[in-house]
Coordinates of C-alpha atoms in Angstrom, one line a residue:
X9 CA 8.6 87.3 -1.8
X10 CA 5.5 85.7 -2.6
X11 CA 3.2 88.1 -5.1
X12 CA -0.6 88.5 -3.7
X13 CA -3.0 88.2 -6.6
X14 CA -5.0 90.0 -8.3
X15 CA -1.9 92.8 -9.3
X16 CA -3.8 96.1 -9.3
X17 CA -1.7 98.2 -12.5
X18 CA -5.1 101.0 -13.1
X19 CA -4.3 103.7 -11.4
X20 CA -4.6 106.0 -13.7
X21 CA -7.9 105.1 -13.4
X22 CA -8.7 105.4 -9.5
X23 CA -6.1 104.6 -6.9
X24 CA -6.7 102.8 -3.5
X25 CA -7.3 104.9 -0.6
X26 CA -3.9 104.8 1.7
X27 CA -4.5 103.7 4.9
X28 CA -3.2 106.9 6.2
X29 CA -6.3 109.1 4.6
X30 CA -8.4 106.1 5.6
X31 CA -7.3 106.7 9.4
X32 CA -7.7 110.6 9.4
X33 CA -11.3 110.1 7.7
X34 CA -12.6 108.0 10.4
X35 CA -13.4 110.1 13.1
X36 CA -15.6 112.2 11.2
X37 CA -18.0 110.1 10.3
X38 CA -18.8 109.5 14.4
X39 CA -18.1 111.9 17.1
X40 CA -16.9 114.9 14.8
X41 CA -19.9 114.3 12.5
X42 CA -21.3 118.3 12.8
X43 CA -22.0 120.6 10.4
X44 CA -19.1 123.0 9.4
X45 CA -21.4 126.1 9.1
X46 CA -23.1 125.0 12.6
X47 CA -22.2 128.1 15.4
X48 CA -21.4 125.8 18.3
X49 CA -19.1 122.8 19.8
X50 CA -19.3 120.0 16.7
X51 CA -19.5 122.6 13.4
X52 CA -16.6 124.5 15.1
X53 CA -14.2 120.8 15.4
X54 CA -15.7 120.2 11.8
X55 CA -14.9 123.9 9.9
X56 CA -11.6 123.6 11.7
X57 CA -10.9 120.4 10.0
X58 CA -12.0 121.9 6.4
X59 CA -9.8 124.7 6.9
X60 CA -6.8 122.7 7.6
X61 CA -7.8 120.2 4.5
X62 CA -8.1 123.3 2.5
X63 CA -4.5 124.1 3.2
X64 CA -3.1 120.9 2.9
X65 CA -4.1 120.8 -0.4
X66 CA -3.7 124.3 -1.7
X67 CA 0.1 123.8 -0.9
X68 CA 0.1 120.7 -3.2
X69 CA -0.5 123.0 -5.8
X70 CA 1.7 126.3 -4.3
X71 CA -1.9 128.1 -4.3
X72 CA -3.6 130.0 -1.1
X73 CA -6.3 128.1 1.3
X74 CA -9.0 130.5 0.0
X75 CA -8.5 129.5 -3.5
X76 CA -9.8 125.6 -3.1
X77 CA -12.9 125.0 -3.5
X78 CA -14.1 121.7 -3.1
X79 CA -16.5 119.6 -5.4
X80 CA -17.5 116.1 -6.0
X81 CA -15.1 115.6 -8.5
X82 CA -13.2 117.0 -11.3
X83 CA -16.0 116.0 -14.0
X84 CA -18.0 118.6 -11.7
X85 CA -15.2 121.2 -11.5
X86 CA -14.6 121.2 -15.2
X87 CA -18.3 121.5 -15.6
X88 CA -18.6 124.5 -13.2
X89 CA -15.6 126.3 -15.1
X90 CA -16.8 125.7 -18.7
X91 CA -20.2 126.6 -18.0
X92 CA -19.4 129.3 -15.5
X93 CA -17.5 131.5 -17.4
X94 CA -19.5 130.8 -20.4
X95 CA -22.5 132.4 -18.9
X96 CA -20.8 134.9 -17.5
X97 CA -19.0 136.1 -20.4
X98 CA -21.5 135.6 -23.3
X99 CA -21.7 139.3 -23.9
X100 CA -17.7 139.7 -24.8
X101 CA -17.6 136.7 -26.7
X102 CA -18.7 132.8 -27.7
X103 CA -15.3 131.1 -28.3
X104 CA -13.4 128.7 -26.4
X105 CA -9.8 126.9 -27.2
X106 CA -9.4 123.2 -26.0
X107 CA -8.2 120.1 -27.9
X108 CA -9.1 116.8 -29.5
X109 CA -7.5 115.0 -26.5
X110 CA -9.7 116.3 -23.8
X111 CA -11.0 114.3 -21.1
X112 CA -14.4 113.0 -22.1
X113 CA -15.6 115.3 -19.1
X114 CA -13.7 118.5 -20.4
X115 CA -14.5 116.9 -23.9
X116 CA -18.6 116.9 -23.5
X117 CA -18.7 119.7 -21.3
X118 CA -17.9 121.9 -24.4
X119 CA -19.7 119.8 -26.7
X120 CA -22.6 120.9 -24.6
X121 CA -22.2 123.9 -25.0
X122 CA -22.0 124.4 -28.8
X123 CA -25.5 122.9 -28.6
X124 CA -26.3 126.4 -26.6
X125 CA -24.5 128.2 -29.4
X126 CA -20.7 128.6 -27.8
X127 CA -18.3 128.0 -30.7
X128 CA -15.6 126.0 -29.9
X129 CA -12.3 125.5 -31.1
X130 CA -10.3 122.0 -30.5
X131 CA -6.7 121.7 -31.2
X132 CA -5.6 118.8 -33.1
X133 CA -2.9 117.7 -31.2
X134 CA 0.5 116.2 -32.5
X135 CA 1.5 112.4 -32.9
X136 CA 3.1 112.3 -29.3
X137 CA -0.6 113.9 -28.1
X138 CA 0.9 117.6 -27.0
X139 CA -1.2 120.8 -28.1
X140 CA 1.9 123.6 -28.4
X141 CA 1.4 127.1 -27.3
X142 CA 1.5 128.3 -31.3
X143 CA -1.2 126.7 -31.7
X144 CA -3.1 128.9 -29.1
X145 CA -1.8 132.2 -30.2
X146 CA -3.1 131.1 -34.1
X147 CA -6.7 129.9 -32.4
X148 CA -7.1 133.2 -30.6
X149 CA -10.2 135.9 -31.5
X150 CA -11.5 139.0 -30.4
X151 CA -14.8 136.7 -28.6
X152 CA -12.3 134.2 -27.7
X153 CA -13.2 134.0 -23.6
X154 CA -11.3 130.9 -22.4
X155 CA -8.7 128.3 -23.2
X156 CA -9.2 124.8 -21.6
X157 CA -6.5 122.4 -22.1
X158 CA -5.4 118.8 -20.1
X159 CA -2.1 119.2 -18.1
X160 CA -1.8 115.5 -17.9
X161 CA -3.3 113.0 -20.6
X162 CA -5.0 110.4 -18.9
X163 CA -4.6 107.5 -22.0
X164 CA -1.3 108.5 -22.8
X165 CA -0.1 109.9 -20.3
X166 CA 1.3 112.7 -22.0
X167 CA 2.3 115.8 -20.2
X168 CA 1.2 119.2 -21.9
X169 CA 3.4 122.4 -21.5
X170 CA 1.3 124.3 -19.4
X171 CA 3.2 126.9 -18.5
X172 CA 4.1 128.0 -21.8
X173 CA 0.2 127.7 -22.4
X174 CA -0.7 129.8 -19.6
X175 CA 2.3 132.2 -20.6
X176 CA 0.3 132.8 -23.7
X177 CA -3.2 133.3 -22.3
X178 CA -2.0 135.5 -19.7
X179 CA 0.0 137.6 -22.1
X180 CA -3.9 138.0 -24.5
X181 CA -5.6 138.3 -21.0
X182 CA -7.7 135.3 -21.6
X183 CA -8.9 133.2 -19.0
X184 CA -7.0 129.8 -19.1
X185 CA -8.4 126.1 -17.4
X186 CA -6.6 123.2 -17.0
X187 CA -8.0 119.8 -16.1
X188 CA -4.9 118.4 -14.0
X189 CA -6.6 115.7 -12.8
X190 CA -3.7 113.1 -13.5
X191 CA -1.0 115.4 -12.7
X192 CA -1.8 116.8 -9.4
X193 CA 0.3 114.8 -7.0
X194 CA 2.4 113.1 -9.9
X195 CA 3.8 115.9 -11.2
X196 CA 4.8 119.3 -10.1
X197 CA 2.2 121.5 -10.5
X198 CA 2.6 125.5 -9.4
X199 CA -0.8 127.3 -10.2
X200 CA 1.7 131.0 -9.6
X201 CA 4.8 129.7 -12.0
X202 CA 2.7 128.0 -14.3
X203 CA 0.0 130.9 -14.7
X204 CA -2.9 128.9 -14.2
X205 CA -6.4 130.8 -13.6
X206 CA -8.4 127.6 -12.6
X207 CA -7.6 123.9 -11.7
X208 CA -9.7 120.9 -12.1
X209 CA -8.5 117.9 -10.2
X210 CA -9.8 114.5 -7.7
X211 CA -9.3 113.3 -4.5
X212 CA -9.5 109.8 -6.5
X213 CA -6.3 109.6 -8.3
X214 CA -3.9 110.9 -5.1
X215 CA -4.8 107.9 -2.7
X216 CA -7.5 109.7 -1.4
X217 CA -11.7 109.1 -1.3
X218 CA -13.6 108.7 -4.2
X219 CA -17.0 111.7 -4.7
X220 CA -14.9 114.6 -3.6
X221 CA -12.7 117.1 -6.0
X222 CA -10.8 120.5 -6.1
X223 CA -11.3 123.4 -7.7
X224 CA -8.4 126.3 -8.2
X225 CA -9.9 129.4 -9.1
X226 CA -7.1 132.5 -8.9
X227 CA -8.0 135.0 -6.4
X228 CA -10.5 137.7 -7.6
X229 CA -11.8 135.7 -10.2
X230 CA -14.8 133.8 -8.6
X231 CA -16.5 137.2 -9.5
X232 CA -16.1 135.7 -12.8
X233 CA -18.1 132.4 -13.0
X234 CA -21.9 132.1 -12.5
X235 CA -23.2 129.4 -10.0
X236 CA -24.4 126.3 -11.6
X237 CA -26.2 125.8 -8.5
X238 CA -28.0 127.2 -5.9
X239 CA -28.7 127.0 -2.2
X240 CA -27.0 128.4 0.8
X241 CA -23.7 129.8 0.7
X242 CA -20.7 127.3 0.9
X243 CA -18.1 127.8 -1.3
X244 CA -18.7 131.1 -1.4
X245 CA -21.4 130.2 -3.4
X246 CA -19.7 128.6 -6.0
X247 CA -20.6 125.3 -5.6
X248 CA -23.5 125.5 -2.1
X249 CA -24.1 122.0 -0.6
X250 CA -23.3 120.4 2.7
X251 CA -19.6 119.8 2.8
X252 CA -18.6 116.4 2.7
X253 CA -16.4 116.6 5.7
X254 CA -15.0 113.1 6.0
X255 CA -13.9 112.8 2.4
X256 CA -12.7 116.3 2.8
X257 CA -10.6 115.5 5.3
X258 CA -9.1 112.1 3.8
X259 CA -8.6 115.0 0.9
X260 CA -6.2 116.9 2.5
X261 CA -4.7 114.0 4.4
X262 CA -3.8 112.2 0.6
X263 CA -2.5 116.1 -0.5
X264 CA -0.2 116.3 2.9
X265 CA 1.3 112.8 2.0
X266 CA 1.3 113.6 -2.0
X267 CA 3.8 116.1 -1.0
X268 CA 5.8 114.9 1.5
X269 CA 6.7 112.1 -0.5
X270 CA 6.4 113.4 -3.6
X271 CA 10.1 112.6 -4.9
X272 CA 9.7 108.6 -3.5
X273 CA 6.6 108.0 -5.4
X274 CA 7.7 109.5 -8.3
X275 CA 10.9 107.9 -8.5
X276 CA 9.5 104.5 -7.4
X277 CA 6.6 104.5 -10.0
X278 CA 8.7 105.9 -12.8
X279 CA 11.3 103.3 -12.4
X280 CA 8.9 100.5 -12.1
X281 CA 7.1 101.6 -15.1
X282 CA 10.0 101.6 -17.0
X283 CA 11.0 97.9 -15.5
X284 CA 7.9 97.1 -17.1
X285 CA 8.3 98.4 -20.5
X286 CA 12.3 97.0 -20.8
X287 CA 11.0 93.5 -20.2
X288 CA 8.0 93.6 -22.3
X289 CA 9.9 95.6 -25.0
X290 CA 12.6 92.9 -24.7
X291 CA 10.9 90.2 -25.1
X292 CA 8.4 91.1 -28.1
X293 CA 7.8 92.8 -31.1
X294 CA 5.7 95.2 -32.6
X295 CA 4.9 96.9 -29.5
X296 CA 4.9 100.5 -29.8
X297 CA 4.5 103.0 -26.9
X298 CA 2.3 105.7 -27.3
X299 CA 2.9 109.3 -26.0
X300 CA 5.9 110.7 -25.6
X301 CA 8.5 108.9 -23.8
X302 CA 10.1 111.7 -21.8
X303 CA 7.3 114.5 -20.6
X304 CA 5.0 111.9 -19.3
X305 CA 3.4 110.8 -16.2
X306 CA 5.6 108.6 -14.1
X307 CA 3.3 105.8 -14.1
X308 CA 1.8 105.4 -17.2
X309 CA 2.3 102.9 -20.0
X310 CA 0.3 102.8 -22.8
X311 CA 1.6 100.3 -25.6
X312 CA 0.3 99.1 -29.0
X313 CA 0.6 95.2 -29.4
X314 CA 0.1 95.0 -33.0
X315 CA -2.4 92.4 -34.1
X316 CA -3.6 91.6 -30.5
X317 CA -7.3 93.3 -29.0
X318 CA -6.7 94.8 -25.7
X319 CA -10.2 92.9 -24.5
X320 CA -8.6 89.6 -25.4
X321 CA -5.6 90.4 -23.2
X322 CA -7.3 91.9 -20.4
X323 CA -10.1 89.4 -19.6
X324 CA -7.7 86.5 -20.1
X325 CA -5.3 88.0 -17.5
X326 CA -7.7 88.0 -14.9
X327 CA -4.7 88.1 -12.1
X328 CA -3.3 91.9 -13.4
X329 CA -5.7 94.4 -13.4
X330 CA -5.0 97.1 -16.3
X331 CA -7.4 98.8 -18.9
X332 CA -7.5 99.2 -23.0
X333 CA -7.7 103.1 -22.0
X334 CA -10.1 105.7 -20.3
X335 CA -12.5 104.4 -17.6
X336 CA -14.9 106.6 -18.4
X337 CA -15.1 105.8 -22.0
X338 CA -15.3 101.9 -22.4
X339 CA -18.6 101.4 -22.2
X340 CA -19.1 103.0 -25.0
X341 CA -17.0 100.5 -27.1
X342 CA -15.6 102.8 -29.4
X343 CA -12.4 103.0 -30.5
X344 CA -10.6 105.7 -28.2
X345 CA -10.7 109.3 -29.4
X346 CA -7.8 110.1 -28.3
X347 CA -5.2 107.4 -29.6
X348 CA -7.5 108.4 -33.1
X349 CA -6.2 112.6 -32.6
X350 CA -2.4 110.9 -32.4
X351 CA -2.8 108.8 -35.6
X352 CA -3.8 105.5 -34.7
X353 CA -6.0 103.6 -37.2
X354 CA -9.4 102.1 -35.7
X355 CA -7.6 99.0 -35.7
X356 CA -4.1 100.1 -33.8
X357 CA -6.4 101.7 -31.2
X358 CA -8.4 98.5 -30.1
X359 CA -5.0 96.7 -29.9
X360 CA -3.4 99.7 -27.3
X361 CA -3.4 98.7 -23.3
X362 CA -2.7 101.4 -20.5
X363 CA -0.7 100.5 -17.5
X364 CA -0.7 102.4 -14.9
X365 CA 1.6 101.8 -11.8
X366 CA 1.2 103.5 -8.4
X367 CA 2.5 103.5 -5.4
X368 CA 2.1 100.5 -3.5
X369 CA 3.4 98.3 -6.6
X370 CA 6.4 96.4 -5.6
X371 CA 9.3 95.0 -8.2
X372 CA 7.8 91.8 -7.4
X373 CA 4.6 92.6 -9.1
X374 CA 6.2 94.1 -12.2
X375 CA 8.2 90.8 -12.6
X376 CA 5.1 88.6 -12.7
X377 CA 3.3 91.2 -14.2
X378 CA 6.1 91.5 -17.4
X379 CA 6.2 87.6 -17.1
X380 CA 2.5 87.1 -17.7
X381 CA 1.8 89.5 -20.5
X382 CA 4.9 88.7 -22.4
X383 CA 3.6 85.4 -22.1
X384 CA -0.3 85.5 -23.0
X385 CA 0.7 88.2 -26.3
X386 CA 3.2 85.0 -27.3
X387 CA 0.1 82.3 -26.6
X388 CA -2.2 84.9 -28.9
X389 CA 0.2 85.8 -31.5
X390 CA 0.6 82.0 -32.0
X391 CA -3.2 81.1 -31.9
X392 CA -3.7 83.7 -34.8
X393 CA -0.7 82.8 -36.5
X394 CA -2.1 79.5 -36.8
X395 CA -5.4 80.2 -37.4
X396 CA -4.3 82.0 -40.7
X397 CA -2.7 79.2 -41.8
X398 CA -6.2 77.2 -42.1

């Protein structure tokens, strides 16, 4: 089988939209184009659609239809829970709980708000990246009045154990956030078992539309977060806007299939990943993965290749597409945060690339993939090998 170039191994960093949420999107964007709050014929066809998307995705994450809210993203869901509940509960207390390997959105949110006087509390986490639930029973204060913490680790694909975390803040009765926004749809995720009071995630990384997200907030506590914005009443006024119907819709078409074939994808990105790191590991030294190597996400790689810059790699691969870490962050062109909180000198961290496989990678794909890298790392190792011999 004959591989089609360029080999797209980023998904941790947006997915491609499957053709099936593509197909369901469609028609709203022409003759079901009305307003879902509009009292006749079109906002009727459209509200109906929302509702069903609603569902779709609410069983994704074993939560009720009423508990989704939908955003433009996770950035802005994060952003609606930090600040929310922050103004809402500045008169029981200032302190919040995360960790050093927050999402840069979860990550400045709360940087923000020390700036406005919130104290905030981040968790150094361990080499492998987890932040363990004794940590947030020693963290906790009287005016502690949220815990935010990833599910999911979106460099290193580490996978946190919420539910043990959630445990915790339930047992304190302290409002707990998670940003799940690389582990809805990879991994299992049960807002009931898992205790969860709120749920950040995107329609992005599930095969679904980019500018639309979810937000789970537990029943009866919407009475807890002040609006960010204002203007008219969707979302129960939670986040008020025109709903973006279309991408709402390709939302809970992407959630549907996320579930229904949850067990295929996961099997079929986890093995390939693995493919992957067996050849590369096989075939070269000094490569170290980071993360854990168990209680991570299926898909993700992320390996130090001592002595080689990720940037090297990646722009003289131009046929693989794969990333030195976090989207969001590389234009900052600092070393990542994140592999720093797990130990990494400044060094180590520029030499770190994240793969991440998805599921419309074939073994083909990981062959050439494996082939080429093993081979440019060799072609680099020897160019500086030589070049210190000068």
């Amino acid at each position: 089988m004959k591989v089609k170039l360029p080999i797209y191994l980023d998904n941790n960093a947006t997915t491609p939209v499957d053709s099936r949420v593509l197909e369901s999107m469609l028609p709203y964007f022409s003759e079901k184009f009305g307003n879902p709050l509009s009292k006749h014929t079109f906002g009727y066809v459209t509200n109906a659609a929302v509702d069903f998307a609603r569902e779709q995705i609410a069983n994704l994450i074993k939560a009720e239809k009423n508990e989704i809210y939908f955003t433009s993203g996770a950035s802005e869901s994060i952003n609606i829970i930090h600040f929310g509940i922050a103004l809402k509960h500045v008169s029981k207390g200032n302190h919040i709980i995360s960790s050093d390997v927050e999402h840069s959105a979860s990550y400045e949110s709360l940087l923000q708000l020390i700036k406005k006087g919130f104290d905030v509390t981040f968790l150094k986490c361990d080499s492998k990246g987890f932040i363990h639930p004794e940590q947030i029973i020693e963290a906790i204060r009287t005016e502690t009045i949220l815990v935010s913490i990833i599910a999911a680790n979106n460099e290193i694909g580490t996978v946190n154990n919420i539910s043990e975390i959630g445990k915790v803040c339930r047992a304190n009765n302290i409002l707990f956030h998670t940003d799940a926004t690389q582990a809805v749809g990879k991994i299992k995720i049960d807002v009931q078992e898992m205790n969860i009071d709120f749920l950040s995630f995107s329609s992005h990384k599930i095969y679904g539309p980019k500018g639309i997200g979810g937000l789970f907030i537990r029943k009866g506590l919407e009475q807890k977060i002040s609006p960010l914005i204002f203007g008219g009443g969707q979302e129960k006024g939670i986040r008020p806007g025109t709903l973006n119907v279309p991408a709402i819709v390709g939302f809970g078409k992407a959630a549907e299939i996320c579930n229904k074939d949850f067990e295929k994808d996961f099997i079929h990105t986890k093995n390939l990943r693995d493919k992957l790191y067996k050849n590369i590991l096989s075939s070269l030294d000094s490569v170290t993965l980071n993360g854990d190597k168990d209680n991570r996400l299926p898909g993700n790689l992320n390996l130090l290749i001592k002595g080689i810059k990720a940037d090297n790699l990646i722009s003289n691969l131009r046929e693989i597409a794969f990333s030195s870490g976090a989207t969001c962050s590389s234009e900052t062109g600092k070393p990542s945060r994140v592999l720093k909180a797990i130990g990494l000198s400044e060094e180590d961290s520029r030499c770190c690339i994240r793969i991440g496989v998805g599921r419309f990678n074939t073994s083909e794909e990981i062959e050439y993939a494996s082939e080429k890298i093993i081979e440019e790392i060799t072609k680099l190792r020897l160019k500086r090998n030589y070049q210190s011999t000068i």
